[in-house]
CSV table of C-alpha atoms in Angstrom, one decimal:
chain,number,residue,atom,x,y,z
A,9,MET,CA,-23.1,-20.1,15.1
A,10,LEU,CA,-26.1,-17.7,14.6
A,11,ILE,CA,-25.3,-14.7,12.6
A,12,PRO,CA,-27.6,-11.7,13.5
A,13,ALA,CA,-28.1,-9.0,10.6
A,14,THR,CA,-30.5,-6.5,12.3
A,15,PRO,CA,-31.1,-5.7,15.3
A,16,GLN,CA,-34.3,-7.0,17.2
A,17,THR,CA,-37.4,-5.3,17.8
A,18,ALA,CA,-40.4,-5.2,20.2
A,19,ALA,CA,-41.6,-9.0,20.4
A,20,GLY,CA,-44.8,-9.4,17.8
A,21,ALA,CA,-43.3,-6.6,15.9
A,22,ALA,CA,-42.5,-8.6,12.7
A,23,PRO,CA,-41.8,-12.3,12.2
A,24,LYS,CA,-37.9,-13.3,13.2
A,25,VAL,CA,-35.9,-15.5,10.8
A,26,GLY,CA,-32.5,-17.2,12.6
A,27,PHE,CA,-29.4,-17.4,9.9
A,28,VAL,CA,-26.5,-19.9,10.1
A,29,SER,CA,-24.1,-19.2,7.2
A,30,LEU,CA,-21.4,-21.9,6.3
A,31,GLY,CA,-19.0,-22.3,3.8
A,32,CYS,CA,-16.7,-20.0,1.1
A,33,PRO,CA,-17.2,-16.2,0.8
A,34,LYS,CA,-19.1,-17.1,-2.5
A,35,ALA,CA,-21.8,-18.4,0.0
A,36,LEU,CA,-21.3,-15.3,2.3
A,37,VAL,CA,-22.8,-13.8,-0.7
A,38,ASP,CA,-25.8,-15.3,-1.3
A,39,SER,CA,-26.7,-15.5,2.4
A,40,GLU,CA,-26.2,-11.6,2.6
A,41,GLN,CA,-28.5,-11.1,-0.9
A,42,ILE,CA,-31.2,-13.8,1.3
A,43,LEU,CA,-30.9,-11.6,4.3
A,44,THR,CA,-30.9,-8.1,2.2
A,45,GLN,CA,-34.7,-10.1,0.7
A,46,LEU,CA,-35.5,-10.6,4.3
A,47,ARG,CA,-34.9,-7.5,5.2
A,48,ALA,CA,-36.8,-5.9,2.3
A,49,GLU,CA,-39.9,-7.6,3.3
A,50,GLY,CA,-39.6,-6.3,6.7
A,51,TYR,CA,-38.5,-9.4,8.7
A,52,GLU,CA,-36.4,-9.0,11.2
A,53,THR,CA,-33.3,-11.6,12.2
A,54,ALA,CA,-33.4,-13.3,15.5
A,55,LYS,CA,-30.0,-13.5,17.8
A,56,SER,CA,-30.7,-16.7,18.9
A,57,TYR,CA,-32.4,-20.0,18.1
A,58,ASP,CA,-35.0,-19.9,20.5
A,59,GLY,CA,-36.2,-16.2,19.5
A,60,ALA,CA,-36.5,-17.3,15.9
A,61,ASP,CA,-39.8,-18.2,14.2
A,62,LEU,CA,-38.0,-20.2,11.9
A,63,VAL,CA,-34.2,-21.2,11.0
A,64,ILE,CA,-32.0,-20.6,7.2
A,65,VAL,CA,-29.2,-23.0,7.4
A,66,ASN,CA,-27.2,-21.8,4.1
A,67,THR,CA,-24.6,-25.1,3.9
A,68,CYS,CA,-21.5,-26.0,2.1
A,69,GLY,CA,-20.8,-29.4,0.6
A,70,PHE,CA,-17.5,-29.3,-0.9
A,71,ILE,CA,-15.6,-31.7,0.7
A,72,ASP,CA,-16.8,-34.5,3.3
A,73,ALA,CA,-15.8,-32.1,6.6
A,74,ALA,CA,-17.8,-29.5,5.0
A,75,VAL,CA,-20.5,-31.6,4.5
A,76,GLN,CA,-20.8,-33.1,8.0
A,77,GLU,CA,-20.4,-29.7,9.1
A,78,SER,CA,-23.3,-28.5,7.3
A,79,LEU,CA,-25.4,-31.9,8.5
A,80,ASP,CA,-24.6,-30.9,12.1
A,81,ALA,CA,-25.6,-27.3,12.0
A,82,ILE,CA,-28.7,-28.6,10.4
A,83,GLY,CA,-29.2,-31.0,13.3
A,84,GLU,CA,-28.8,-28.2,15.9
A,85,ALA,CA,-31.1,-26.1,14.1
A,86,LEU,CA,-33.9,-28.4,14.0
A,87,ALA,CA,-33.0,-29.5,18.0
A,88,GLU,CA,-32.9,-26.2,19.0
A,89,ASN,CA,-35.7,-24.7,17.1
A,90,GLY,CA,-37.7,-27.3,14.7
A,91,LYS,CA,-38.5,-25.0,11.7
A,92,VAL,CA,-35.7,-25.2,9.3
A,93,ILE,CA,-35.2,-24.1,5.6
A,94,VAL,CA,-32.0,-25.4,3.9
A,95,THR,CA,-30.0,-23.8,1.1
A,96,GLY,CA,-26.4,-23.8,-0.5
A,97,CYS,CA,-24.2,-26.3,-2.1
A,98,LEU,CA,-25.1,-29.4,0.0
A,99,GLY,CA,-28.8,-28.8,-0.9
A,100,ALA,CA,-27.8,-29.7,-4.7
A,101,LYS,CA,-25.8,-32.9,-3.5
A,102,LYS,CA,-26.9,-36.2,-4.1
A,103,ASP,CA,-25.8,-39.4,-2.5
A,104,ALA,CA,-24.4,-42.3,-4.4
A,105,SER,CA,-28.0,-44.1,-4.6
A,106,GLY,CA,-29.3,-40.5,-6.2
A,107,GLU,CA,-31.0,-39.7,-3.2
A,108,ASP,CA,-31.4,-36.1,-1.5
A,109,ILE,CA,-28.5,-36.4,1.5
A,110,ILE,CA,-30.0,-33.5,3.5
A,111,THR,CA,-33.2,-34.9,3.7
A,112,LYS,CA,-31.9,-38.5,4.2
A,113,VAL,CA,-30.1,-37.4,7.3
A,114,HIS,CA,-32.7,-34.3,8.6
A,115,PRO,CA,-36.0,-35.2,7.1
A,116,LYS,CA,-38.1,-33.2,9.2
A,117,VAL,CA,-36.0,-29.8,7.5
A,118,LEU,CA,-39.3,-27.7,5.9
A,119,ALA,CA,-37.3,-27.0,2.4
A,120,VAL,CA,-34.2,-27.5,0.8
A,121,THR,CA,-32.7,-25.8,-2.0
A,122,GLY,CA,-29.7,-25.2,-3.8
A,123,PRO,CA,-27.2,-22.7,-4.4
A,124,HIS,CA,-27.8,-19.2,-5.2
A,125,ALA,CA,-31.5,-19.5,-4.8
A,126,VAL,CA,-33.0,-16.2,-2.9
A,127,GLY,CA,-36.1,-16.8,-5.0
A,128,GLU,CA,-36.6,-20.1,-3.9
A,129,VAL,CA,-35.6,-19.3,-0.1
A,130,MET,CA,-38.0,-16.6,0.1
A,131,ASN,CA,-41.1,-18.6,-1.4
A,132,SER,CA,-39.9,-21.5,1.4
A,133,VAL,CA,-40.3,-18.7,3.8
A,134,HIS,CA,-43.2,-16.9,3.2
A,135,LEU,CA,-44.7,-20.7,2.9
A,136,HIS,CA,-44.1,-21.3,6.4
A,137,LEU,CA,-43.8,-17.3,7.8
A,138,PRO,CA,-45.8,-15.2,5.8
A,139,LYS,CA,-44.6,-11.9,5.1
A,140,PRO,CA,-45.3,-8.5,7.6
A,141,HIS,CA,-48.0,-6.7,5.9
A,142,ASP,CA,-46.8,-3.5,3.7
A,143,PRO,CA,-43.1,-3.3,4.7
A,144,PHE,CA,-41.4,-0.1,3.9
A,145,LEU,CA,-38.6,0.0,1.3
A,146,ASP,CA,-36.5,2.0,3.0
A,147,LEU,CA,-35.7,-1.3,5.5
A,148,VAL,CA,-33.0,-1.8,3.4
A,149,PRO,CA,-29.7,0.3,2.8
A,150,ALA,CA,-28.7,0.5,-0.8
A,151,GLN,CA,-25.6,-1.5,-0.2
A,152,GLY,CA,-27.9,-4.5,1.2
A,153,VAL,CA,-27.0,-6.3,4.5
A,154,LYS,CA,-23.8,-7.5,4.9
A,155,LEU,CA,-22.3,-10.3,7.1
A,156,THR,CA,-18.9,-8.8,7.1
A,157,PRO,CA,-17.4,-5.7,9.0
A,158,LYS,CA,-18.3,-2.3,7.9
A,159,HIS,CA,-15.0,-1.5,6.2
A,160,TYR,CA,-14.7,-4.3,4.2
A,161,ALA,CA,-17.2,-6.6,1.7
A,162,TYR,CA,-16.9,-9.3,-1.0
A,163,LEU,CA,-18.1,-8.4,-4.6
A,164,LYS,CA,-19.3,-11.7,-6.4
A,165,ILE,CA,-18.7,-10.7,-9.8
A,166,SER,CA,-20.0,-14.3,-11.5
A,167,GLU,CA,-21.6,-17.5,-10.5
A,168,GLY,CA,-20.6,-21.2,-11.6
A,169,CYS,CA,-17.7,-22.3,-13.1
A,170,ASN,CA,-16.8,-24.0,-16.7
A,171,HIS,CA,-14.0,-26.3,-15.6
A,172,ARG,CA,-14.0,-29.5,-15.0
A,173,CYS,CA,-11.6,-30.3,-12.4
A,174,SER,CA,-11.2,-33.9,-11.2
A,175,PHE,CA,-11.4,-33.5,-7.6
A,176,CYS,CA,-14.3,-30.6,-7.4
A,177,ILE,CA,-17.7,-31.0,-7.7
A,178,ILE,CA,-18.9,-27.3,-7.5
A,179,PRO,CA,-20.1,-27.2,-11.1
A,180,SER,CA,-22.3,-29.9,-10.4
A,181,MET,CA,-24.0,-27.6,-7.8
A,182,ARG,CA,-23.5,-23.9,-9.2
A,183,GLY,CA,-23.6,-24.9,-13.3
A,184,ASP,CA,-21.4,-23.2,-16.0
A,185,LEU,CA,-20.4,-19.6,-15.6
A,186,VAL,CA,-22.8,-16.5,-15.6
A,187,SER,CA,-21.0,-13.6,-15.3
A,188,ARG,CA,-23.2,-10.8,-14.0
A,189,PRO,CA,-23.2,-7.5,-15.6
A,190,ILE,CA,-21.0,-4.8,-15.5
A,191,ALA,CA,-23.2,-1.9,-14.7
A,192,GLU,CA,-25.0,-4.0,-11.9
A,193,LEU,CA,-21.3,-4.6,-10.3
A,194,MET,CA,-20.4,-1.0,-10.5
A,195,LEU,CA,-23.1,0.2,-8.9
A,196,GLU,CA,-23.0,-2.3,-6.2
A,197,ALA,CA,-19.5,-1.3,-5.7
A,198,GLU,CA,-20.1,2.3,-5.8
A,199,ASN,CA,-23.0,1.9,-2.7
A,200,LEU,CA,-20.6,-0.5,-0.8
A,201,PHE,CA,-17.9,2.4,-1.1
A,202,LYS,CA,-20.6,5.3,-0.1
A,203,ALA,CA,-21.6,3.1,2.9
A,204,GLY,CA,-18.1,3.2,3.9
A,205,VAL,CA,-16.3,0.1,2.6
A,206,LYS,CA,-12.7,0.3,2.7
A,207,GLU,CA,-11.6,-2.7,1.3
A,208,LEU,CA,-13.4,-4.6,-1.6
A,209,LEU,CA,-12.7,-8.1,-2.0
A,210,VAL,CA,-13.6,-9.6,-5.8
A,211,ILE,CA,-14.5,-13.1,-5.9
A,212,SER,CA,-16.4,-16.0,-8.0
A,213,GLN,CA,-15.2,-19.6,-9.1
A,214,ASP,CA,-13.1,-18.4,-11.7
A,215,THR,CA,-12.4,-14.6,-11.9
A,216,SER,CA,-10.2,-14.7,-15.1
A,217,ALA,CA,-12.8,-16.2,-17.2
A,218,TYR,CA,-15.3,-13.2,-16.2
A,219,GLY,CA,-17.1,-12.5,-19.1
A,220,VAL,CA,-16.6,-15.6,-21.4
A,221,ASP,CA,-20.1,-16.7,-21.0
A,222,VAL,CA,-21.5,-13.1,-23.1
A,223,LYS,CA,-18.6,-12.9,-25.3
A,224,PHE,CA,-17.1,-10.1,-23.7
A,225,ARG,CA,-19.6,-7.7,-24.6
A,226,SER,CA,-19.8,-4.2,-23.7
A,227,GLY,CA,-21.8,-2.8,-21.1
A,228,PHE,CA,-22.2,0.6,-19.9
A,229,TRP,CA,-20.7,2.6,-16.4
A,230,ASN,CA,-21.0,6.6,-16.1
A,231,GLY,CA,-21.9,6.5,-20.0
A,232,ARG,CA,-19.0,5.0,-21.3
A,233,PRO,CA,-18.8,1.5,-22.5
A,234,VAL,CA,-16.7,-1.0,-20.7
A,235,LYS,CA,-16.4,-4.4,-21.6
A,236,THR,CA,-17.3,-7.8,-19.4
A,237,HIS,CA,-13.6,-8.7,-19.1
A,238,MET,CA,-11.7,-9.3,-16.1
A,239,THR,CA,-9.1,-6.4,-16.8
A,240,GLN,CA,-11.8,-3.9,-18.0
A,241,LEU,CA,-13.7,-4.4,-14.7
A,242,THR,CA,-10.5,-4.5,-12.5
A,243,GLU,CA,-9.3,-1.2,-14.4
A,244,VAL,CA,-12.9,0.6,-13.8
A,245,LEU,CA,-13.2,-0.4,-10.3
A,246,GLY,CA,-9.5,1.0,-9.2
A,247,GLN,CA,-10.8,3.7,-10.3
A,248,LEU,CA,-14.1,3.9,-8.3
A,249,ALA,CA,-12.0,2.9,-5.5
A,250,ALA,CA,-9.5,5.8,-5.8
A,251,GLN,CA,-12.8,8.0,-5.2
A,252,TYR,CA,-13.2,6.7,-1.9
A,253,GLY,CA,-9.4,6.2,-0.7
A,254,ALA,CA,-10.2,2.4,-0.9
A,255,TRP,CA,-8.6,-0.9,-1.9
A,256,VAL,CA,-9.7,-3.4,-4.6
A,257,ARG,CA,-8.3,-7.4,-3.9
A,258,LEU,CA,-8.7,-9.8,-6.7
A,259,HIS,CA,-9.2,-13.4,-5.4
A,260,TYR,CA,-9.5,-16.7,-7.5
A,261,VAL,CA,-7.8,-15.5,-10.4
A,262,TYR,CA,-6.8,-18.3,-12.9
A,263,PRO,CA,-3.4,-17.9,-14.6
A,264,TYR,CA,-4.6,-16.9,-18.4
A,265,PRO,CA,-2.0,-14.9,-20.2
A,266,HIS,CA,-4.4,-11.7,-20.1
A,267,VAL,CA,-3.6,-11.6,-16.2
A,268,ASN,CA,-0.4,-9.8,-17.6
A,269,ASP,CA,-2.5,-6.8,-18.3
A,270,VAL,CA,-3.8,-6.6,-14.9
A,271,ILE,CA,-0.7,-6.3,-13.3
A,272,PRO,CA,-0.1,-2.6,-14.2
A,273,LEU,CA,-3.2,-1.4,-12.9
A,274,MET,CA,-1.7,-2.2,-9.2
A,275,SER,CA,0.6,0.4,-9.2
A,276,GLY,CA,-1.6,3.1,-8.3
A,277,GLY,CA,-2.4,1.9,-4.8
A,278,HIS,CA,-6.2,1.1,-5.1
A,279,VAL,CA,-6.0,-2.2,-7.2
A,280,LEU,CA,-3.8,-4.0,-4.5
A,281,PRO,CA,-0.6,-6.0,-5.8
A,282,TYR,CA,-2.1,-8.9,-4.9
A,283,LEU,CA,-3.3,-12.5,-6.7
A,284,ASP,CA,-5.0,-15.2,-5.0
A,285,VAL,CA,-4.3,-18.0,-7.8
A,286,PRO,CA,-5.7,-21.4,-7.2
A,287,LEU,CA,-2.5,-23.6,-8.7
A,288,GLN,CA,-3.3,-26.9,-6.6
A,289,HIS,CA,-0.2,-28.4,-7.7
A,290,ALA,CA,2.9,-28.2,-10.2
A,291,HIS,CA,3.7,-31.6,-11.9
A,292,PRO,CA,2.2,-31.8,-15.4
A,293,GLU,CA,0.8,-35.4,-15.0
A,294,VAL,CA,-0.8,-34.7,-11.8
A,295,LEU,CA,-2.5,-31.4,-13.3
A,296,LYS,CA,-3.4,-33.6,-16.1
A,297,ARG,CA,-5.3,-36.0,-13.7
A,298,MET,CA,-6.7,-33.0,-11.8
A,299,LYS,CA,-8.1,-31.8,-15.5
A,300,ARG,CA,-6.4,-27.8,-14.5
A,301,PRO,CA,-6.2,-25.7,-17.3
A,302,ALA,CA,-2.7,-24.6,-16.7
A,303,SER,CA,0.6,-26.3,-16.7
A,304,GLY,CA,3.6,-26.2,-13.9
A,305,GLU,CA,5.9,-24.7,-16.2
A,306,LYS,CA,4.0,-22.3,-17.5
A,307,ASN,CA,2.9,-21.1,-13.9
A,308,LEU,CA,6.5,-20.5,-12.8
A,309,GLU,CA,7.4,-18.4,-15.7
A,310,ARG,CA,4.0,-16.2,-15.4
A,311,ILE,CA,4.9,-16.1,-11.6
A,312,GLN,CA,8.6,-14.8,-12.3
A,313,GLN,CA,7.3,-12.6,-14.9
A,314,TRP,CA,4.4,-10.9,-12.7
A,315,ARG,CA,7.1,-10.6,-9.9
A,316,ALA,CA,9.3,-8.6,-12.8
A,317,MET,CA,6.4,-6.4,-13.4
A,318,ASN,CA,5.5,-5.4,-10.1
A,319,PRO,CA,8.3,-6.5,-7.3
A,320,ASP,CA,5.9,-5.5,-4.5
A,321,LEU,CA,3.5,-8.6,-5.8
A,322,THR,CA,2.1,-10.8,-3.0
A,323,ILE,CA,1.0,-14.4,-4.9
A,324,ARG,CA,-1.5,-16.2,-2.6
A,325,SER,CA,-2.1,-19.9,-3.5
A,326,THR,CA,-3.4,-23.4,-2.7
A,327,PHE,CA,-2.2,-26.8,-3.2
A,328,ILE,CA,-3.3,-30.3,-2.9
A,329,ALA,CA,-1.3,-33.2,-1.4
A,330,GLY,CA,-1.7,-36.7,-2.0
A,331,PHE,CA,-3.8,-36.9,-4.9
A,332,PRO,CA,-4.7,-40.0,-6.5
A,333,GLY,CA,-1.6,-41.6,-8.5
A,334,GLU,CA,0.8,-39.0,-6.9
A,335,THR,CA,4.1,-40.6,-6.8
A,336,GLU,CA,7.1,-39.5,-4.2
A,337,ALA,CA,8.8,-38.3,-7.2
A,338,GLU,CA,5.9,-36.2,-8.1
A,339,PHE,CA,5.5,-34.8,-5.1
A,340,GLU,CA,9.2,-33.9,-4.8
A,341,TYR,CA,8.8,-32.2,-7.7
A,342,LEU,CA,6.1,-29.5,-6.0
A,343,LEU,CA,8.2,-29.5,-3.4
A,344,ASP,CA,10.8,-28.2,-5.9
A,345,PHE,CA,8.5,-25.8,-7.6
A,346,LEU,CA,7.5,-24.2,-4.1
A,347,LYS,CA,11.2,-23.4,-3.3
A,348,GLU,CA,11.5,-21.8,-6.7
A,349,ALA,CA,8.2,-20.0,-6.9
A,350,GLN,CA,8.4,-18.7,-3.4
A,351,ILE,CA,4.6,-18.3,-3.0
A,352,ASP,CA,3.8,-15.7,-0.2
A,353,ARG,CA,0.9,-16.9,1.2
A,354,LEU,CA,0.2,-20.7,1.0
A,355,GLY,CA,-2.5,-23.3,1.9
A,356,CYS,CA,-2.5,-26.9,1.7
A,357,PHE,CA,-4.6,-29.8,2.0
A,358,ALA,CA,-4.1,-33.2,2.1
A,359,TYR,CA,-6.4,-34.8,-0.9
A,360,SER,CA,-10.0,-35.6,0.5
A,361,PRO,CA,-12.3,-37.9,-1.9
A,362,VAL,CA,-15.5,-36.3,-2.5
A,363,GLU,CA,-18.6,-37.7,-3.3
A,364,GLY,CA,-19.6,-37.2,-6.5
A,365,ALA,CA,-16.0,-36.1,-8.1
A,366,THR,CA,-14.3,-38.2,-10.8
A,367,ALA,CA,-10.9,-37.9,-9.3
A,368,ASN,CA,-12.4,-41.1,-6.9
A,369,ASP,CA,-12.0,-43.4,-9.9
A,370,LEU,CA,-8.4,-42.6,-10.6
A,371,ALA,CA,-5.9,-45.6,-10.4
A,372,ASN,CA,-3.5,-45.7,-7.1
A,373,PRO,CA,-4.9,-43.5,-4.5
A,374,VAL,CA,-2.2,-42.6,-2.0
A,375,PRO,CA,-2.8,-43.7,1.7
A,376,GLU,CA,-4.6,-41.1,4.4
A,377,ASP,CA,-1.4,-41.3,6.4
A,378,VAL,CA,1.1,-40.5,3.5
A,379,ARG,CA,-1.1,-37.7,2.1
A,380,GLU,CA,-1.3,-36.1,5.7
A,381,GLU,CA,2.6,-36.7,5.5
A,382,ARG,CA,3.0,-34.8,2.6
A,383,ARG,CA,0.9,-31.8,3.7
A,384,ALA,CA,2.9,-31.4,6.8
A,385,ARG,CA,6.0,-31.3,4.5
A,386,VAL,CA,4.6,-28.9,2.3
A,387,MET,CA,3.6,-26.8,5.3
A,388,LEU,CA,6.8,-26.9,6.9
A,389,LEU,CA,8.6,-25.6,3.6
A,390,GLN,CA,6.1,-23.0,3.6
A,391,GLU,CA,6.9,-21.9,6.9
A,392,GLU,CA,10.4,-21.5,6.2
A,393,ILE,CA,9.7,-19.4,2.9
A,394,SER,CA,7.0,-17.0,4.5
A,395,ALA,CA,9.5,-16.3,7.5
A,396,LYS,CA,12.1,-15.4,5.2
A,397,ARG,CA,9.7,-13.5,2.9
A,398,LEU,CA,8.1,-11.3,5.9
A,399,GLN,CA,11.3,-10.8,7.6
A,400,ALA,CA,12.5,-8.8,4.5
A,401,LYS,CA,9.7,-6.6,5.5
A,402,VAL,CA,11.1,-5.4,8.5
A,403,GLY,CA,12.1,-1.9,8.6
A,404,LYS,CA,9.9,-1.0,5.9
A,405,THR,CA,6.8,1.4,6.0
A,406,LEU,CA,3.5,-0.3,5.1
A,407,ARG,CA,0.1,1.1,4.7
A,408,VAL,CA,-2.1,-1.0,7.2
A,409,LEU,CA,-6.3,-1.1,7.3
A,410,VAL,CA,-7.3,-1.4,11.0
A,411,ASP,CA,-9.5,-4.2,11.6
A,412,GLU,CA,-9.8,-4.3,15.6
A,413,VAL,CA,-8.2,-1.7,18.5
A,414,GLY,CA,-7.3,-2.9,21.9
A,415,GLY,CA,-6.2,-1.3,25.2
A,416,LYS,CA,-2.0,-1.8,24.1
A,417,GLU,CA,-2.2,-2.6,20.2
A,418,ALA,CA,-4.4,-2.8,17.2
A,419,ILE,CA,-4.6,-5.5,14.7
A,420,GLY,CA,-4.6,-4.5,10.8
A,421,ARG,CA,-3.6,-6.3,7.4
A,422,SER,CA,-1.2,-4.7,5.1
A,423,ALA,CA,-1.8,-5.2,1.1
A,424,ALA,CA,-0.4,-8.5,1.1
A,425,ASP,CA,-3.3,-9.7,3.7
A,426,ALA,CA,-6.8,-10.8,2.8
A,427,PRO,CA,-9.0,-10.9,5.8
A,428,GLU,CA,-9.2,-14.2,7.5
A,429,ILE,CA,-7.2,-16.5,5.3
A,430,ASP,CA,-3.7,-14.5,5.8
A,431,GLY,CA,-1.6,-12.7,8.4
A,432,VAL,CA,-2.2,-9.8,10.3
A,433,VAL,CA,-0.1,-6.7,11.4
A,434,HIS,CA,0.1,-6.2,15.1
A,435,ILE,CA,0.2,-2.1,15.4
A,436,ARG,CA,1.8,-1.1,18.9
A,437,ARG,CA,0.2,1.5,20.8
A,438,SER,CA,1.8,3.8,22.8
A,439,LEU,CA,1.7,3.0,26.8
A,440,VAL,CA,2.3,6.1,27.7
A,441,PRO,CA,-1.7,8.0,28.1
A,442,GLY,CA,-2.2,10.8,25.7
A,443,GLN,CA,0.6,9.7,23.5
A,444,GLY,CA,0.3,8.1,20.3
A,445,LYS,CA,-2.1,8.1,17.4
A,446,LYS,CA,-5.6,7.2,18.3
A,447,LEU,CA,-6.4,4.5,15.6
A,448,ALA,CA,-10.1,3.7,14.5
A,449,VAL,CA,-11.5,0.3,12.7
A,450,GLY,CA,-11.5,0.8,9.2
A,451,GLU,CA,-9.0,4.0,9.0
A,452,PHE,CA,-5.7,3.0,7.3
A,453,VAL,CA,-2.4,4.0,8.8
A,454,ASP,CA,1.3,3.9,7.9
A,455,VAL,CA,2.9,1.6,10.1
A,456,THR,CA,6.7,0.8,10.3
A,457,ILE,CA,7.6,-2.8,10.6
A,458,THR,CA,10.0,-3.8,13.3
A,459,LYS,CA,9.1,-7.6,13.9
A,460,ALA,CA,8.1,-10.9,11.6
A,461,ASP,CA,7.8,-14.6,12.5
A,462,ALA,CA,6.6,-16.9,9.6
A,463,HIS,CA,3.2,-15.7,9.9
A,464,ASP,CA,2.3,-12.0,11.1
A,465,LEU,CA,4.4,-8.9,11.7
A,466,TRP,CA,4.7,-6.3,14.5
A,467,GLY,CA,5.0,-2.7,13.9
A,468,THR,CA,4.3,0.8,15.1
A,469,VAL,CA,2.6,3.6,13.9
A,470,THR,CA,4.6,6.0,12.0
A,471,ALA,CA,4.8,9.8,13.0
């Protein structure tokens, strides 16, 4: 899908670049940074392949399906336009023989870079599409160019990861953890709030490890020292969000002990009582083979402790079924863990071998049909858990951020719902013309919940 960032100008007014963005929110932030730089230099962004002077494709290379999607997108861009620059995670990936995957399949691409490579991408753009003469500095708003709706945005606090999980090749593509300076993050957050953002989603490869690489050194914000640390960052982001009546949501939070210090910050209504914790499994031996940094028993204790501290806490997580060597007993252990943990929002993936991952060398791979069957069993159990937990919200009044407004209903999200990955709240509107509150995208409304299923909620605006 070709993503427009700015309106087209008259033909010939400025070089036009098409942009295709694939992958996770971290890749989306990379795309936003490239689009921001393009806009700063006076380039326009085309709405179609044939309207573009060249096309940039930001790729994903995490699993085989993502690799194929990226290769297909590059092929489509080449067929439709012919001039293509490729960036992103797949650009850093080699095949078994050490050859570049992209140029092997698509030798006609103009250039290939890895992720987080704004400078290299712009150098390639300059080479093949010289930048406009004397661009105006005010072409770019302070918050940069965003691909998300105006009322929410992602804040990427670091690059890379220090873990070496056996199923993951991201560190080989994005490198070790590099934390962004606290003052830089706070300035970006402030510009986003000033621009109308009502929900800031904090992302990274490992949010809990923020600042480890710089030994949690102090930075400065508004004239006072603030440590480069997850807890202090969350605290000042919450204080800033309160000034704009906005939300802060935390993603990719590893269950380290200091997460306990973050939970009390979630009681003020601005740092949401929501944790996205990528647990992946529960059985100690499977976690050991995965080289994950925590055990299942401790994770269960932490979840119970967090909920005791904040009963409104929503926990989202992801799990892998059918990891190499996973026995039926180990899988049943995972199911028992899920029954006890009662995860609110859960995604489960059947294990997929990723070229270059050390998990490929583990003994006793699980047959594909068994992997899929186990994934289905997890999701069937989760549907029961989710339906029960959502049903408990019927009759309650929830604060909801409106995402869409239609003729008969609006769609929004509560504190328990991250965009695109969780459920939504269907907000019923009055069928009587002229009656009922008029809703607008990006506003908060209080909604009394009247109905729930396994994924979504329904309700009416509270008078």
